[in-house]
Structures are given as C-alpha cells and as structure tokens.
Amino acid sequence: MIQFDGVTKRYVDGTVAVDDLTLQIPTGQITVLVGPSGCGKTTTLRMINRLIEPTSGTITIDGEDVRAQDPARLRRGIGYVIQHAGLFPHRTIVDNIATVPYLLGWDKKKARTTALELMERVGLDTKMARRYPYQLSGGQQQRVGVARALAADPPVMLMDEPFSAVDPIVRKSLQDEFIRLQSELRKTIAFVTHDIDEAVKLGHTVAVFKVGGVLAQHSTPDELLAAPADDFVREFLGGEKGLKRLRFNRDLDRQDEPGVEAAER
Amino acid sequence: MTLAAADGGEPLIRWDWIGDHTGQLADLTAHHLKLALLPILFGLVVAIPLGLLCARWRWLYPPTLGVANVLYGLPSLALFMLFIPYFGIGSGGRADFTIIVPLTLFSLSVLVPNVVDGLRSVPDPVRQAATAMGFGTLRRLIQVELPIAVPVVIAGARVAAVSSISLVSVGTLIGNGGLGQLFVDGYSRDFTTPIIVSCVLIIALALISDGVLVAAQRLLTPWARRGTR
Amino acid sequence: MNLADQIKDAWTWLTASAHWSGGDGIPHRLLEHLGYSALALVIAALIALPLGALVGHTGRGGFAVVTVANFARSIPTLGLLLLVVTVTSIGLTPVIIPLIALATPPILVNTYEGVRGVDPDIKDAARGMGMTGPGILLKAEVPVAMPLILLGLRTAAIQVVATATIAAYAGIGGLGRYIVDGLARKDYPSVVGGSVLVVLLAVIVQLAFVGIRRAVVSRGLRN
Ligand SMILES: Nc1ncnc2c1ncn2[C@@H]1O[C@H](COP(=O)(O)OP(=O)(O)OP(=O)(O)O)[C@@H](O)[C@H]1O
Ligand SMILES: [Mg+2]
C-alpha cells in the first residue's frame, strides 16, 4: 500500500500544487487520480518515485518512507508510464523493454526473453522486436511503454495519462487490455487521467482533485456516481446529465466486460 | 587536351605536369589529410566531454559558447601565427602542430555547440522516462542522451572536417599548407596548373571525407528516421 | 618569445600613433576591409536568400541546394583567390569571388532549412486565411524562419570578415596587409596587432547580429 500523510508540495515560485494530502493507494488495485488541468495529479504521482520531493508530509510504500531509499534504486522498483511513451529512439523495441532489467544487471538473454514475453502480454507481435520506435504507431508505442514499465515485475506502477495521446478507438482497446492484464498481474497502480469516463472504467477507487491540490472525494466509482461529495465533484462529473450518462455506461460495461468485476471477485 | 587558353596561349592546365609530379602530389595529399583530420579527431575527443560537462552544469555553457564564438571568428592565419613561437615554422615534425593546434581550436568552436545542441535535442519525455526508470545523471547522459545526440554531433563534424581541409591550405603562407604549398608555388611562377590541381584535390578530399562521415552516421544511427534528404 | 611578450608588443604596435593615420593607417585599412566584406556579403545574400527561400517554399531542389552548398564550402578560399589573380590580375574581382563562394553556403542552407522547417500547421493556417504562395512565404514562412536565416547571415559575415585578410594577396589592402606584410618582414608585432584587429571586428559583427536579432525577430520566436 502507498500511503500519503499530510503531503504538501509548494513549488519555489509559491504555487501550491498539492495541499495537505492524505490518501491510501491499496495494494493490488488501481487507484485513479482525476481532476481538472493543473490540479496537481502529476505532482502527486511524481512524488511517489521521488521525481519531485514533497515540501512536507511523508509518503510510504508498504510502511517504508520513500525518502529513506536511494532514488535510483527506488525508481527501478517502480514502473512508470507517461503520455508520450518516452521510448528511447536509439534502442530497438526489445531493448527498450529490457531497459530496467539491464540496469538491474540481469543476464542479457534472460532480460530479452522476458521482454519478448511481455510483448505478447501487451498484445504486440514479437516480429516487431527488432524494430525501432519510429517504425511503430502511437498505440503500439504506448504498449511498449507499458511493457517496459512491467519488465522488472515491479509491485508498483505509476501511470500518467498513458492512453490520452491516442485516438478513441485505440484508447478503448488499450483500456480493455489493461483491465485484462491487471486482473492477471494485480499490481498496485496509481493512474492519472483527466478523463472521467476512463477513471470510472478503470478504477477500483477514484480520487477526485480540485485545483490547488485538494482531495475532494475518494471512493469507489459506484459510490462516486451515487453520491458526489459536493458541488465541485457533481460539476466535474458533468452535472445530472453527465451522471446519468456515466451510470448508464457503467451498467453497459458491467454487462459485457467482466474486467473490473473479475479482478474484484 | 587543354581546358582553355589563358592570355599568351599558355594553357590553363598542363596535363604532363601532373604525370611528372604524382609522387609529390601523393605526399602532399597524405600530409594534408594528416594536418586536417587530426584536429577533427582531437576536437571530438575534447568536445564530447566538454559538451557533457556543459549539459550537466548549465552555467558552464554561456561562457563556453562565448569562447567558441570568438574562436570561430579568428582568421585561421592569425591563429597559426600565434603558435609559431611554440612549435616553430616549416613542414613536418613538431612544426605540424603550428597548424594542428589552431585547427583543433577551430574544430572545437564548431563541435562544442553541436554536442550541446545534440544533448538538448533529446525529447523531454525520453529524459524523464530515463530518470524515472532509475538512471543516474551520468549514466543517463552517456547511455541515453549522448547516443541520441550523435546525428547532430556528426553534422557538426561534417562542417568542421570540410572547413578544416580547406583551411589547412592557408598554412602555406607560413610554409606548411599540405596541398596548399602548390598555390604559392604556382602563383609565384604565374603557372596555373599546380593551383588548379591542388584545388581539385582539396575539394575531392573534402567531399570524400564528408561522404565517409555520412556513411558513419548511417552505421551509427540505424534508429534515426530517414528524412527527405 | 612567450604569450605575454606577444601581447605587450602587439599593444605597443596598436597604440603607436604612427599606425593611426595615412594610407597604411588603421582607419583606412579598416574601411577597406569592411568594404570588401560588405560587398561580398551583400552579393552572396542577393544570391542565397531568394534561392534558399524559394527552394524551401516549394520543397523542390533541396538535395541540389545542400549538395551545391557542401561543394562550395569545400573550395579552398586562398587557392581560388590565387588562381583568379594568376588568370586575371590583381584587383577587386579575385578578392570578391572567393569571398562570395565562402559566404553563400551558410546563408543558402540556413534559409532553405529555416523555410522548409516551418510548421506545416502554420502554412495551412496561412492558406486557410486566404494567403497565396508569395504571401505565405513573405508573411508567414520568412518571419518564422528568421532566427535561422539570421544565423546563416551571421556565420557568413564572420567567416568573410575573418577571411578578407587574404585581400592583401590581391594587392588591394584591408587589415590583412598588416599580417601579410608583417609576415614578409618578420615584423611579428604587426602580424599579431593586425590579427587582433580582425578578431575585434569579428566580435563586433557578432554583437551587431545580437542587436539585429532583437530588432527583426518577433519576441514570440526568441526562446
Ligand atoms: N516545476 C514547477 N514549478 C512551478 N509550478 C509548477 C511546476 N510544475 C507544476 N507546477 C504547477 O503546479 C500545479 C499542478 O501541476 P501538475 O502538473 O501536477 O498538474 P496536473 O494535474 O498534472 O495537470 P494536467 O492535467 O494539465 O497534466 C499547476 O498549477 C502547475 O502550473
Ligand atoms: Mg499532468
């Protein structure tokens, strides 16, 4: 479990990006952080792997303070996926995926075998292993990004709008496969999005942020849709009309997608 | 066959002269290459670590760039003069450094900005991803940013190499210009053949070196998107 | 002789009042030097700017432009000068021709790359607002490409100023006289003093371009 305790981040220019945040991200589940642009989602995520240091408060992973660990070593144990996959243009797909295993000093052959297995897992043809990133479509690159984050089998994954740079059809298939993958892997995942549909679809729980880095509500999607905590959350969910649509979609998903439910069973 | 007749019926180029001087031409060509390409090699050896330092400690870059810009604007002849007291005058041995050292400085003035630009051309998401996967600063610079900078560095090396091959010939004014020796030789005798022959050879050397560097880039960066050129 | 002595001698040479007047005085030589440099630069710009912009705009002939520029870059300036002097005679032509050959490639390549590299969205938007070919080129592409174009002009200017020293070889003066004559007379203070003047000129050109950039490049494009 990842635990935030009274965490505040104030940037040098005085911007308060995260304000006294206390939040639990349970082991083996997807916790979605959602909210309008600039509300501190990325900052929150990046404090977990110490790309950003909090101004005050503590963050622990399974009881251990992240600041007690060497940052590079800490990061090798945490998968990280970003919007524009950030693949290394000078390395082949298989070597991109094997990056962290190489860093951890794995045997080269083992690292590559693992990378090839992961390609299949995320739905990539292993024939692409020797290609370079520019020879892949955006959606394929994003899959490689996910595979790369999974390569050393980290218990924790941080994902910052991983599917938002691809078109809606590709996004839907990436989301569906992600749900299937998570039902097998049971990682502890913090997932950032500004798309409420995606949040409700993927999250075991959803944390809604307000601008200024204030946590407005943290609950399961069903509770969120049934009882928005305040006017801001209701507004963010699209008012009565938006809520109706979200509830309707959720019922549809429940019927034809065993995804989240399967993971909970 | 003669190209064209200059005044007085003397042909612009006398082909028999070339035949009579192949040995000398070969020696001068070899020496020219040495004088022109060692500076590129030394320049790369210095520019890469220097560029990495400037990328690591950003405050180092503005003063470094200032020095590079001044060096770039120095007339090569003036730069050669500066080193005569240290390495002497003439051709071969120690005196070669009177040419090699200034040209190394010149190639640095081209290469260092290119190394830094190359390192900066690394897309931000790539840099972030590397850090987030647990690369330390130094490892990230060497394993991720430097390889991605290679095309820009080689673009700089191409300009430096072509310029250097041309600039060596200025050294003839202080008695050590590789093929440029033939410029003054022909000029003082009012005889165009050696001037034309050495110009053609110098251009050929420059174009061949350029081709070699382009080939090196293709080999080193199979990952680069091949654009319209 | 060490560097400190070199500097001291050059300083003595530079500050001697005898060197500041007459036909061989520094002001006169400086004007000559600037004259050849400016002439060569203007001619090169008249050739390279329209050509580069046109090729960048149409996207046709790019390979040829880069090849020609590369070829021109490889021509040894001194060789070309001495060749033209030998074939014709001493005078302005043998100085200007090699300097034009020197100045053209950077202007040509930078203009071409600059115009070609303009974001296609900007061109689309310009076309969408009803601009036609020449309008797009002059009102959208050239202003956006201006930083690169200026960089090309700056590179060319510095190279020309530094290389115009060879004008001395064509017997038409310039700051190169101090270097070439000094070399012949083994008068090193004159050589170093002349070099210092050329370097100062190159630095002034640099600074001038910083100013031009301020004046000509839109603030939205300066990084
Ligand atoms: N390095 C920084 N220095 C100063 N302020 C910053 C910095 N990084 C982010 N901020 C500010 O902190 C706030 C939160 O930024 P953050 O990137 O966490 O938002 P976000 O929720 O991820 O937004 P988005 O959905 O647009 O990605 C914003 O107001 C932003 O402008
Ligand atoms: Mg963000």
Coordinates of N, CA and C in Angstrom, one line a residue, chain A residues 1 118 159 162 170 179 190 214-215 236 239 246:
Chain A
M1 N 0.8 -1.2 0.0 CA 0.0 0.0 0.0 C 0.9 1.3 0.0
L118 N 6.8 -10.2 -22.6 CA 6.0 -9.1 -22.3 C 5.3 -8.5 -23.5
M159 N 1.2 5.6 -13.6 CA 0.8 5.8 -15.0 C 0.2 7.2 -15.1
P162 N -1.5 7.6 -19.6 CA -0.8 6.8 -20.5 C -1.6 6.6 -21.9
V170 N -8.3 3.3 -30.5 CA -7.1 2.7 -29.9 C -7.2 2.8 -28.4
I179 N -7.2 -3.7 -18.4 CA -8.0 -4.3 -17.4 C -7.7 -5.8 -17.3
A190 N -1.1 3.5 -9.4 CA -1.7 4.9 -9.4 C -1.8 5.4 -10.8
V214 N -6.3 19.9 -3.7 CA -7.1 19.5 -2.6 C -7.9 18.2 -3.0
L215 N -7.9 17.2 -2.2 CA -8.6 16.0 -2.5 C -10.1 16.2 -2.2
F236 N -17.9 18.4 -11.8 CA -16.8 17.7 -12.6 C -17.4 16.5 -13.3
G239 N -22.6 17.3 -14.0 CA -24.0 17.6 -13.5 C -24.9 16.4 -13.7
L246 N -22.9 8.6 -17.3 CA -21.8 7.7 -16.7 C -22.4 6.5 -16.0

